Coordinates of C-alpha atoms in Angstrom, one line a residue:
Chain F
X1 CA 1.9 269.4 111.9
X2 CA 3.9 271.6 113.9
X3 CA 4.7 271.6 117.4
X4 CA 5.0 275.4 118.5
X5 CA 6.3 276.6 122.0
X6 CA 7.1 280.3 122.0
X7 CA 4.9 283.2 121.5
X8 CA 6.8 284.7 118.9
X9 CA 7.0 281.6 116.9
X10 CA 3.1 281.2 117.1
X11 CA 3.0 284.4 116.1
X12 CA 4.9 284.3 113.4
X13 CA 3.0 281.4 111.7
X14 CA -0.3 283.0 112.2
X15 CA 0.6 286.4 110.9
X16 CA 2.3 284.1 107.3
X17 CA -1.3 282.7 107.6
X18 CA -2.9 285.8 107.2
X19 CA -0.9 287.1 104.6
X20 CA -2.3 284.0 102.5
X21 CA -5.6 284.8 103.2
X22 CA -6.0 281.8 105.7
X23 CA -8.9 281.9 107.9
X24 CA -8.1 280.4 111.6
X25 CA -9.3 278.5 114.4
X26 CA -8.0 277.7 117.6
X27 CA -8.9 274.7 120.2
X28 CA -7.7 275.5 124.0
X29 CA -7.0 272.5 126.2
X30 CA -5.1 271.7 128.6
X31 CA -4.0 268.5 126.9
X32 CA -4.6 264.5 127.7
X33 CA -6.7 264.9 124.9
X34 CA -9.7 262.9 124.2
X35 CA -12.7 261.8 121.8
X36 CA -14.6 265.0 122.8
X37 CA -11.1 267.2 122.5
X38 CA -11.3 265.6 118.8
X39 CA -14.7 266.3 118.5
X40 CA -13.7 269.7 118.8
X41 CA -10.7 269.7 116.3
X42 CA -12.3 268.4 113.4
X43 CA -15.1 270.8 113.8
X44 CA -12.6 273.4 113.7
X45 CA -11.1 271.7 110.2
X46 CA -13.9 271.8 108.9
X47 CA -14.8 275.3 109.4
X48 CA -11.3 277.2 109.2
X49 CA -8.5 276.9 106.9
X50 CA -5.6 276.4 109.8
X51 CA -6.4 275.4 113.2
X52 CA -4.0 276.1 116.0
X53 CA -4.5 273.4 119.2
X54 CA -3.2 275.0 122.3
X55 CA -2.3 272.1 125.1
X56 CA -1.3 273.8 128.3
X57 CA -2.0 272.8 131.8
X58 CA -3.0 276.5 132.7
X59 CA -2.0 277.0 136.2
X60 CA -4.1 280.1 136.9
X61 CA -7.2 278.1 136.5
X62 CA -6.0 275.9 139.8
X63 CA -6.9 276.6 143.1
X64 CA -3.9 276.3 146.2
X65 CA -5.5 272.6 147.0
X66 CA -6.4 271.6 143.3
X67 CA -5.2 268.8 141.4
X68 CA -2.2 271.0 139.3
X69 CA 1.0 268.9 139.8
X70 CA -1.1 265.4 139.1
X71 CA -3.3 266.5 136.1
X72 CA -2.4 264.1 133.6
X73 CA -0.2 264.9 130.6
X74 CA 0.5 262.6 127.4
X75 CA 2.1 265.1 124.7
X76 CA 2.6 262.3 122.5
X77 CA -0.6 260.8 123.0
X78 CA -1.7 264.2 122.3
X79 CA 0.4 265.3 119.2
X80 CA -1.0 262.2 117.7
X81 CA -4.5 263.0 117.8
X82 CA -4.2 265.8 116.6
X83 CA -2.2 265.3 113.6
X84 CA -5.2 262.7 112.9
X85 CA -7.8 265.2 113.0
X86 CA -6.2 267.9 110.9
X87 CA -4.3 270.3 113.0
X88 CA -1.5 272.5 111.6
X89 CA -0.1 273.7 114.8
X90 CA 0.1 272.5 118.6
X91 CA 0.4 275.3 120.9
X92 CA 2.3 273.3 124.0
X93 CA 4.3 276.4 125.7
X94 CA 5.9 276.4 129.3
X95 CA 4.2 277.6 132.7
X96 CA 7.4 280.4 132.1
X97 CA 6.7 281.4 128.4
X98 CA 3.0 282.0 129.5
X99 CA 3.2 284.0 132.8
X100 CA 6.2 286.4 133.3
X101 CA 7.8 286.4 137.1
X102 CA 6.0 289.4 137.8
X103 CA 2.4 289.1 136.1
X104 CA 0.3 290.9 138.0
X105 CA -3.3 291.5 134.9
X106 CA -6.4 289.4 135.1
X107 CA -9.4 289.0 133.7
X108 CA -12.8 288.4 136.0
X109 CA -16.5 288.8 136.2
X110 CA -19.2 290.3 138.7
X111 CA -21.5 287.5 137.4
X112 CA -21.9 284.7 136.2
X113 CA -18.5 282.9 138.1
X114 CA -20.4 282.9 141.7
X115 CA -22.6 280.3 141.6
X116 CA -21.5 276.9 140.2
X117 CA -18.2 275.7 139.8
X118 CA -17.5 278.8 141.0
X119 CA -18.8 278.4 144.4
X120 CA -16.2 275.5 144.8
X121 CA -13.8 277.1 143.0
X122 CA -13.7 281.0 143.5
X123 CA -10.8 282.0 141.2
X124 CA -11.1 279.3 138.9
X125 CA -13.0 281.3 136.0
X126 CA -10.6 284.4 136.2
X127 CA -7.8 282.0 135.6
X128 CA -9.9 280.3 132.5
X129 CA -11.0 284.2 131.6
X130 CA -7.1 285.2 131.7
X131 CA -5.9 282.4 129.8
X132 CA -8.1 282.3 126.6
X133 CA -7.7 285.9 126.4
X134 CA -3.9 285.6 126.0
X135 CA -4.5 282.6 123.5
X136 CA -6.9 285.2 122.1
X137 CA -4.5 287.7 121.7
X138 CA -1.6 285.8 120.8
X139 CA -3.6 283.5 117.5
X140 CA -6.0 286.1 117.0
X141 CA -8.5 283.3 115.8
X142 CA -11.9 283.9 113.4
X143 CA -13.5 280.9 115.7
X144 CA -12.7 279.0 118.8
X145 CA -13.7 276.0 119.6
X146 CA -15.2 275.2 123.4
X147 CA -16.9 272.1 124.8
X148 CA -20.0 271.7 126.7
X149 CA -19.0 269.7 129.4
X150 CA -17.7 272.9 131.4
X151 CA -21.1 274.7 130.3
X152 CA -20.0 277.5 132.6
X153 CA -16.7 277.8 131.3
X154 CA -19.0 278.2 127.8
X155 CA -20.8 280.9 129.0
X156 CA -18.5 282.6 130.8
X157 CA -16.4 282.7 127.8
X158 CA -19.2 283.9 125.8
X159 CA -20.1 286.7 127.8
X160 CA -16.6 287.7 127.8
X161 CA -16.0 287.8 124.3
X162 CA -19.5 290.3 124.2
X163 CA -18.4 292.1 126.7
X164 CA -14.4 292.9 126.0
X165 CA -15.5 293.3 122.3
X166 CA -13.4 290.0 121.1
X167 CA -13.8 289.6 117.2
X168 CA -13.9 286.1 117.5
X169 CA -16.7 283.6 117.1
X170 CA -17.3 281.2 120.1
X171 CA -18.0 277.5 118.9
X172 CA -19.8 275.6 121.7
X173 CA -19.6 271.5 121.0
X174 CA -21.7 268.8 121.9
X175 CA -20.5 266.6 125.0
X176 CA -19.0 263.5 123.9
X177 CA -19.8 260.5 126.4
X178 CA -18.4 257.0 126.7
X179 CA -20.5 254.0 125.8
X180 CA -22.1 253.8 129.3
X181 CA -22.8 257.5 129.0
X182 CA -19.9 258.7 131.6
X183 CA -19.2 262.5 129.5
X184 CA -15.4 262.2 128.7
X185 CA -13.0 263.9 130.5
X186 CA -9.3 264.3 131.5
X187 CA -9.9 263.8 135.0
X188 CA -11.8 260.0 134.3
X189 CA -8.0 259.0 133.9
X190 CA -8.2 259.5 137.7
X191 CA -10.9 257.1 139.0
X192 CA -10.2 253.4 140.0
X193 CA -12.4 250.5 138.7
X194 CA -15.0 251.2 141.6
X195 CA -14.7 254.7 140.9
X196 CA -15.1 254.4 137.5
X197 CA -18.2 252.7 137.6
X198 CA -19.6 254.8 140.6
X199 CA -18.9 257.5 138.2
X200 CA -21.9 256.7 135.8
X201 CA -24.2 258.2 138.4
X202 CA -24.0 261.8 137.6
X203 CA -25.1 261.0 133.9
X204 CA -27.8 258.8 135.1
X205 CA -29.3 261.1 137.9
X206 CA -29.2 264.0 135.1
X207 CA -30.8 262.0 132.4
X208 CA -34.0 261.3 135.1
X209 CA -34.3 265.0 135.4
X210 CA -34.2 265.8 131.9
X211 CA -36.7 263.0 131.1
X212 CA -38.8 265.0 133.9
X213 CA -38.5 268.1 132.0
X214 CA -39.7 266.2 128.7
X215 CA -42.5 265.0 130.5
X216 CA -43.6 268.3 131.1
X217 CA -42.5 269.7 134.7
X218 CA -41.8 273.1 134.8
X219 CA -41.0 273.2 139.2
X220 CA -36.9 273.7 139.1
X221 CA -37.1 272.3 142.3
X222 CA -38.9 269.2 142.1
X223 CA -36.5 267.7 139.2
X224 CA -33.7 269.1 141.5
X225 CA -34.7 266.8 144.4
X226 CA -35.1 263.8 141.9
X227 CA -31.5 264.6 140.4
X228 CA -30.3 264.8 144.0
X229 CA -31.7 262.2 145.4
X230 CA -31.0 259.4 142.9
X231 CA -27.3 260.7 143.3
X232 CA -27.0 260.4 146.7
X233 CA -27.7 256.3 146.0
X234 CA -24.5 256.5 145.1
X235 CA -22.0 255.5 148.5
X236 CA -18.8 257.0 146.4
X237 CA -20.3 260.2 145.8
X238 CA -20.1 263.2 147.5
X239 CA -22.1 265.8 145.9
X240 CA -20.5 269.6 145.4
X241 CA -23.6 270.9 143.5
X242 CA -26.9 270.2 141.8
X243 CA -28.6 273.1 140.2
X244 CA -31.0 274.5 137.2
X245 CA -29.9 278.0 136.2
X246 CA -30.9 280.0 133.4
X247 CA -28.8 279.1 130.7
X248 CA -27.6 282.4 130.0
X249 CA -26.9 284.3 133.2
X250 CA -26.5 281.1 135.1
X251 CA -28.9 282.6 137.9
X252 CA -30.7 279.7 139.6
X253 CA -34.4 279.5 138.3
X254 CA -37.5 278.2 140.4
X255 CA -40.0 277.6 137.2
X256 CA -38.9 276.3 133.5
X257 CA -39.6 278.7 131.1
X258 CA -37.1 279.3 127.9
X259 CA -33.5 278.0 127.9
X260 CA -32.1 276.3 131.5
X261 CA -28.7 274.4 132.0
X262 CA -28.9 271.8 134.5
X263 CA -26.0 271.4 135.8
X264 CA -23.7 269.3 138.9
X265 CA -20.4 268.7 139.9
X266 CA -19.8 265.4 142.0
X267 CA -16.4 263.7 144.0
X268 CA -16.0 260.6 143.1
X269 CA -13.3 259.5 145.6
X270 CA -11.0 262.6 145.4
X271 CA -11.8 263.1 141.8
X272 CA -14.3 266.0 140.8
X273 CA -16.2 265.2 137.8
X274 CA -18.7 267.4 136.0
X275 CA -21.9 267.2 134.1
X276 CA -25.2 268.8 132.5
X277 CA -27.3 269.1 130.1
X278 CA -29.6 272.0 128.5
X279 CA -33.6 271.9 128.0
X280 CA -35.5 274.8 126.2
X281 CA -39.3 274.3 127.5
X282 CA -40.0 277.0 124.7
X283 CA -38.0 274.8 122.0
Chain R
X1 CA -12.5 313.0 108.9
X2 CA -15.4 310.6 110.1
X3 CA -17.1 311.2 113.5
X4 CA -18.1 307.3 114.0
X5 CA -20.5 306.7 117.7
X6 CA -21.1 302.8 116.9
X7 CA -18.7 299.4 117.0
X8 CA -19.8 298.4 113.7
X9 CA -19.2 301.2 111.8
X10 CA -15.8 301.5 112.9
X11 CA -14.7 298.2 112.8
X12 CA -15.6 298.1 109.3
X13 CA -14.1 301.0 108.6
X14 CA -10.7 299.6 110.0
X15 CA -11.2 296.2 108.1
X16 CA -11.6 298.5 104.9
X17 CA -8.2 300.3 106.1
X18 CA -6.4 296.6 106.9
X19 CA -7.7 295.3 103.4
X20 CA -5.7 298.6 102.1
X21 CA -2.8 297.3 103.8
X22 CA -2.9 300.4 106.1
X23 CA -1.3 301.0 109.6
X24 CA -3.5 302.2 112.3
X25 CA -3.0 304.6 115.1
X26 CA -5.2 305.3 118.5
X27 CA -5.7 307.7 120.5
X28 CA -7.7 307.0 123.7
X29 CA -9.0 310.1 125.5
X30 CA -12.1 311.5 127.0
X31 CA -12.5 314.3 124.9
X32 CA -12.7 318.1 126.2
X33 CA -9.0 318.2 123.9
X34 CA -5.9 320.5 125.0
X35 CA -2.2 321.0 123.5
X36 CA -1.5 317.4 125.2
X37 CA -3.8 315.5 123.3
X38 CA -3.1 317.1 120.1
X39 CA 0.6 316.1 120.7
X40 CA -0.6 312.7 121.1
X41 CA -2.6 312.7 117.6
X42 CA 0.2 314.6 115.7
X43 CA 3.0 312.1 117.1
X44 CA 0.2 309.3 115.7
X45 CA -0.2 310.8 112.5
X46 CA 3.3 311.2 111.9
X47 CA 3.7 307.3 112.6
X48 CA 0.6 305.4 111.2
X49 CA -1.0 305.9 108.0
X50 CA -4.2 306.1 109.5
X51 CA -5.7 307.4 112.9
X52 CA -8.5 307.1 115.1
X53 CA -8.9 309.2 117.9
X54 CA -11.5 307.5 120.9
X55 CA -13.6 310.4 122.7
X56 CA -15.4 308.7 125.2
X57 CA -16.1 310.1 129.2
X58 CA -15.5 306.3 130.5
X59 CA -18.0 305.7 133.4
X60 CA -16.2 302.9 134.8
X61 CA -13.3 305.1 135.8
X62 CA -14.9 307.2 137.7
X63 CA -15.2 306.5 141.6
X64 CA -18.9 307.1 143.1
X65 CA -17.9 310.5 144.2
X66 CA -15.8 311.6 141.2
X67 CA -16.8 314.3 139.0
X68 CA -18.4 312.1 136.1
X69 CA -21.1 314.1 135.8
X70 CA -19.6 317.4 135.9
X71 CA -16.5 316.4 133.6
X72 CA -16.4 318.7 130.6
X73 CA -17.3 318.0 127.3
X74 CA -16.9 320.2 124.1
X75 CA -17.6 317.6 120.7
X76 CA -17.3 320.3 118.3
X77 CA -14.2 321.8 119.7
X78 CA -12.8 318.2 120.0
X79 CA -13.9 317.7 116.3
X80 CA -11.9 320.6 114.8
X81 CA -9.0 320.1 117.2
X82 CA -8.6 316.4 115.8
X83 CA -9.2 317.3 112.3
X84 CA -6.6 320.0 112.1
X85 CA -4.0 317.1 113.6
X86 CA -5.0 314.8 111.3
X87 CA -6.8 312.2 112.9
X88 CA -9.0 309.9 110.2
X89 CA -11.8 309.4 112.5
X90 CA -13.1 310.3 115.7
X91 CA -14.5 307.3 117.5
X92 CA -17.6 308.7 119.8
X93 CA -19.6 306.4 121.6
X94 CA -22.4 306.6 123.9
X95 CA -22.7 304.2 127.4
X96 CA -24.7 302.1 126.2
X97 CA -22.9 301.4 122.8
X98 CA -19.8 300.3 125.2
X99 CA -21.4 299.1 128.2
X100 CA -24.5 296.7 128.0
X101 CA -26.5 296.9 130.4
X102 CA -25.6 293.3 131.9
X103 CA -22.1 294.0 131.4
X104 CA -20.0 292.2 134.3
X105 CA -16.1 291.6 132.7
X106 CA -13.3 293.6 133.6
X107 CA -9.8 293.8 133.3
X108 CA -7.6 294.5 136.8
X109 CA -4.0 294.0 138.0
X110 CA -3.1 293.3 141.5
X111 CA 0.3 295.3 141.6
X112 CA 0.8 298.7 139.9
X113 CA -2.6 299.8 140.5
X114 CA -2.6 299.8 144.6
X115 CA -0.3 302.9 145.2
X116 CA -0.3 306.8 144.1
X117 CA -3.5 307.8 142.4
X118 CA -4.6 303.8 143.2
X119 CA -4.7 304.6 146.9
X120 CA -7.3 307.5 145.9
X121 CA -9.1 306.1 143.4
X122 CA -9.4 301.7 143.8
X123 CA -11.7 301.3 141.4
X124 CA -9.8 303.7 138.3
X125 CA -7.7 301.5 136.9
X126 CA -9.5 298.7 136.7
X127 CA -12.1 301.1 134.7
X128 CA -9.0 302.5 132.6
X129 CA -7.4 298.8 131.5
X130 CA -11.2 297.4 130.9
X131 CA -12.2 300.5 128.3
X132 CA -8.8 300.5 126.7
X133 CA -8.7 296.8 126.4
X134 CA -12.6 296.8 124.7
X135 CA -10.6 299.7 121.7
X136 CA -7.9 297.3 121.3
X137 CA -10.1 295.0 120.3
X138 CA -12.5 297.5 118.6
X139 CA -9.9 299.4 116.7
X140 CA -7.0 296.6 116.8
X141 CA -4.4 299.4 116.4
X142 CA -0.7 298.7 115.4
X143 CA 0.3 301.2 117.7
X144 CA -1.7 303.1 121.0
X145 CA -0.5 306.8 122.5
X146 CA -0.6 307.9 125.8
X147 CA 0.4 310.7 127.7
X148 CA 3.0 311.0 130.3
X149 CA 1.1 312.8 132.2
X150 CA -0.4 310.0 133.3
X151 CA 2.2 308.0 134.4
X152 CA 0.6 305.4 136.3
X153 CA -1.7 305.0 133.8
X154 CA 0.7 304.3 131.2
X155 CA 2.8 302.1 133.6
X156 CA -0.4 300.0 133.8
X157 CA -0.9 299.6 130.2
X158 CA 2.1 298.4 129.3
X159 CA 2.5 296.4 131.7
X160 CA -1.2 295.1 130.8
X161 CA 0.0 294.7 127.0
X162 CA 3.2 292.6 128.0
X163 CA 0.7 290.0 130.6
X164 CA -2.0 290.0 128.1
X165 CA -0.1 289.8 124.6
X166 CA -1.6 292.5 123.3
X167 CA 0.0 292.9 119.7
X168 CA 0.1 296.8 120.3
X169 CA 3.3 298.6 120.8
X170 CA 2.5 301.6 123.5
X171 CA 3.9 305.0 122.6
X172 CA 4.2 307.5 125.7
X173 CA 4.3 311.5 124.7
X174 CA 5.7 313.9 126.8
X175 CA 4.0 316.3 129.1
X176 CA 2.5 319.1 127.5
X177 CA 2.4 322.4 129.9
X178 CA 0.7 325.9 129.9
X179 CA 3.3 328.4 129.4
X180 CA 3.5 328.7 133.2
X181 CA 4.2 325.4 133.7
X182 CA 1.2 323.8 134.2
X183 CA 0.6 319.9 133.2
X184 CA -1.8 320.5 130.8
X185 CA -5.5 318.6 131.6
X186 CA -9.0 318.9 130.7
X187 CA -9.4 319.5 134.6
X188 CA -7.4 322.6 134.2
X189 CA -11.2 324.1 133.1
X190 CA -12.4 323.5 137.0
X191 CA -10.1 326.0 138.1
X192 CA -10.8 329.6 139.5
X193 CA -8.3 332.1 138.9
X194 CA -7.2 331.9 142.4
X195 CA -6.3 328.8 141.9
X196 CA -5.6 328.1 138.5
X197 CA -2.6 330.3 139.7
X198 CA -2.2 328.0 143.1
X199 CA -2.2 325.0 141.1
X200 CA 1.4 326.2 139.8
X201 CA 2.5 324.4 143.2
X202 CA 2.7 321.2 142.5
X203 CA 5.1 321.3 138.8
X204 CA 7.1 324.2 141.1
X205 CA 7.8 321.6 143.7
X206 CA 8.6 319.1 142.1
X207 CA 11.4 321.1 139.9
X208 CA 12.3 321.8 143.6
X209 CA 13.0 318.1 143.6
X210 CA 14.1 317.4 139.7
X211 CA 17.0 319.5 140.6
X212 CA 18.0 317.8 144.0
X213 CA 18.3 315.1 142.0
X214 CA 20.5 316.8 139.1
X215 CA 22.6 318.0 141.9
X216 CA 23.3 314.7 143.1
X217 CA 20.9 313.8 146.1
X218 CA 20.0 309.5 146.1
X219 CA 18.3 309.9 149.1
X220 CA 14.6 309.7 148.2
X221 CA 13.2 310.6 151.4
X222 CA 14.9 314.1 151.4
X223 CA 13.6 315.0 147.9
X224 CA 10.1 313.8 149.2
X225 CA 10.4 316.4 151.6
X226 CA 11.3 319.1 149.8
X227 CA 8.7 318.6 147.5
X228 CA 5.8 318.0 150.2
X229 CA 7.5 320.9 152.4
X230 CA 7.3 323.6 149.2
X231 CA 3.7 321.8 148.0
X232 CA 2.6 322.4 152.0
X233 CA 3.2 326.8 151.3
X234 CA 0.5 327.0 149.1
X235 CA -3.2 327.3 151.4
X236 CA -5.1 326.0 148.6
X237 CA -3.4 322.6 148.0
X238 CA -4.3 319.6 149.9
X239 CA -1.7 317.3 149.2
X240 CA -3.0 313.5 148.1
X241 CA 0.2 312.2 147.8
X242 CA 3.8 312.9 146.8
X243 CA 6.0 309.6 145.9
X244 CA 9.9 309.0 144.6
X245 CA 8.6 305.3 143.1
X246 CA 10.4 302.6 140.7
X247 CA 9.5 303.7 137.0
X248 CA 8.6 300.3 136.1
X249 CA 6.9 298.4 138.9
X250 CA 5.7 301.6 140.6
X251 CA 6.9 300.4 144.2
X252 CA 8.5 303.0 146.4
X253 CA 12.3 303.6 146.8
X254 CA 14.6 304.8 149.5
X255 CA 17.6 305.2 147.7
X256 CA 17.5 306.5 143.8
X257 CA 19.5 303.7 141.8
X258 CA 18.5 304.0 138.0
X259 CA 15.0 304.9 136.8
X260 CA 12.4 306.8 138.6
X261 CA 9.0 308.3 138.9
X262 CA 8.4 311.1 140.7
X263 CA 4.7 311.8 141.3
X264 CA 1.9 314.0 142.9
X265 CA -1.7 314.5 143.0
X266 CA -3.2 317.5 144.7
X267 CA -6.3 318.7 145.7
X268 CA -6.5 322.5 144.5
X269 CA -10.4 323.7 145.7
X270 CA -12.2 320.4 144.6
X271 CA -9.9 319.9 141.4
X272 CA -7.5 316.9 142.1
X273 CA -4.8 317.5 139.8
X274 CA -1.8 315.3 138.8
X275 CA 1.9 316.0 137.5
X276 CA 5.0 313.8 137.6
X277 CA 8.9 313.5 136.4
X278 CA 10.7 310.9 135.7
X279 CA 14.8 310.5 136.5
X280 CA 17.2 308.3 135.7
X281 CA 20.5 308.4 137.8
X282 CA 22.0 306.5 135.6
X283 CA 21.3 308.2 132.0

């Protein structure tokens, strides 16, 4: 496995790649990888012939009082992983090599980033949008490889992809929890021992909705207030969002019918932490 | 040569051309094609082994008030002009085949696109960068031509290839004029004879200028004058702008050190016309 940190260099091993005839897959992160990172990795070995890994703390994707200088960052931890799963290359380039001084294109969208994370965090998705398509542009990958613990990153993505014509194949991947249920992120690296286990109730709260929706309610808002309610048992949380959208357009929906994404984003002491699940009442 | 109106169809008529080991060119216009564009599709010809020439009126371009509905159109003409450049296919698709109808991504750039025509026209170049972006990854040419004519607009693009790593090197063509002069434009066809012959004002000025700037003059402010104070004899020209700006990053300069644009957009009847030089002091 490679390390890569220029463009060029990336470039230059993809385009030998294709002159073999090798299919490609690429895995975006921002690094301090983790079992659902992996997750994500070995479904990409398994379904191309090379898979590029691209760890970069993306600082686009940061708002001005965001958590960029403290996100945590292990490249070793990180090179290791993904030599285990099967990677060929490690994308790991500097703030520099990604943004030129005088930058100035972006990517956004008149939908679909408003509500949310979005709400909270206004110019998040353009960042994320801006990003992938340079990672886009510089592998030029047959699949890539998202998870769906940031379901709205997911669908933002997809709906970008449709829209800006992308010939690329967007691979949404199971969330991978902890034992306790806890959906595994970077950020969990943040919360203290209290935190940690104050942290368990956004899974819980969710999982009483969903068994709502199984149960057969189809009012959005009565498994809302349930959802809300049992979180706000919890002293250490302080609640950004709770909401059932349609899974596609994200638009908030009052009854159940088809595909929906439930969906919240919760502080935990000064650590936001993110959660959902999907339910098809027509599945 | 292939008149093609769907996404599919052409990009597997490019795959076809790539398994061939083939070079592709584009050219992006919106049909209605002069002397210009056919220098465009020659110069492509003459570099790439195979070309594809996109006819499309882009609605997203257009302001609410522009002349979208009124801009003219002539397929067949278009058709034969291409063929006898030889161009390999004519890309022609309708709205809907490029914009779904819950579109919402687009492509921006908060410098570049703020002065000049930008000032006029906020919402253009978003609507040019979005439709050129969606070809790129339609046709995934090795190499894209634009006029000069344009100049903003090809300052944009390549400064929206570099941020977004297209892998498409951008070839600008001269200005192509009417014997008289005249930038050559599918607008040209709005004009009366009155003032197709006042519309000679604005290249006449700014020669006015060119050669202030042969002679010497590094004052940009003086040749601004000049230009605006020879643009202001002619009673059918309502100036929109005249601007001395940096060639690259489009801002405006007092004094002229190295390379510049010189640019104009004028109002002749209800036509808005454009024409521009560039000047290098130091060539």
């Amino acid at each position: 496995m490679q390390i890569v940190t220029t463009i060029e260099e990336l470039r230059s091993i993809v385009k030998w790649w294709r002159g073999e005839g090798h299919s490609v897959g690429l895995v975006p992160t921002m690094g301090y990888l983790h079992e659902g990172h992996k997750s994500l990795i070995v479904k990409a070995v398994s379904e191309n012939d090379r898979v590029v890994v691209s760890d970069f703390v993306n600082p686009t994707q940061f708002g001005a009082n965001e958590d960029l200088s403290t996100y945590p960052r292990d490249m070793e931890r990180d090179a290791a992983l993904c030599e285990a799963a099967g990677a060929d290359v490690i994308f790991h380039p500097s703030p520099e090599e990604m943004y030129l001084e005088d930058n100035c294109t972006f990517v956004d969208m008149n939908r679909l980033t408003k509500g949310l994370c979005g709400k909270t965090r206004p110019t998040h998705f353009s960042g994320v949008c801006t990003v992938v398509f340079k990672l886009f542009n510089i592998v030029t990958p047959d699949r890539a490889y998202f998870g769906q613990k940031d379901a709205q990153q997911l669908a933002v993505i997809r709906r970008m992809v449709r829209d800006m014509n992308f010939n690329v194949r967007i691979v949404g991947c199971p969330i991978v929890r902890e034992a306790d249920g806890l959906a595994m992120s970077s950020r969990n690296a943040y919360l203290n021992e209290k935190e940690r286990k104050a942290a368990l109730i956004l899974h819980k709260s969710l999982v009483l909705g969903e068994e709502m929706l199984r149960a057969g309610e189809r009012d959005a808002g009565k498994v809302r207030d349930v959802i809300l309610k049992n979180m706000r048992t919890e002293p250490l949380a302080r609640i950004d969002y709770v909401e059932l959208v349609d899974a596609k357009n994200l638009e908030p929906v009052k009854k159940i019918e088809g595909p929906i994404l439930a969906a919240t984003a919760v502080y935990i002491g000064k650590t936001r932490l993110i959660d959902n699940f999907h339910y098809d009442s027509e599945a």
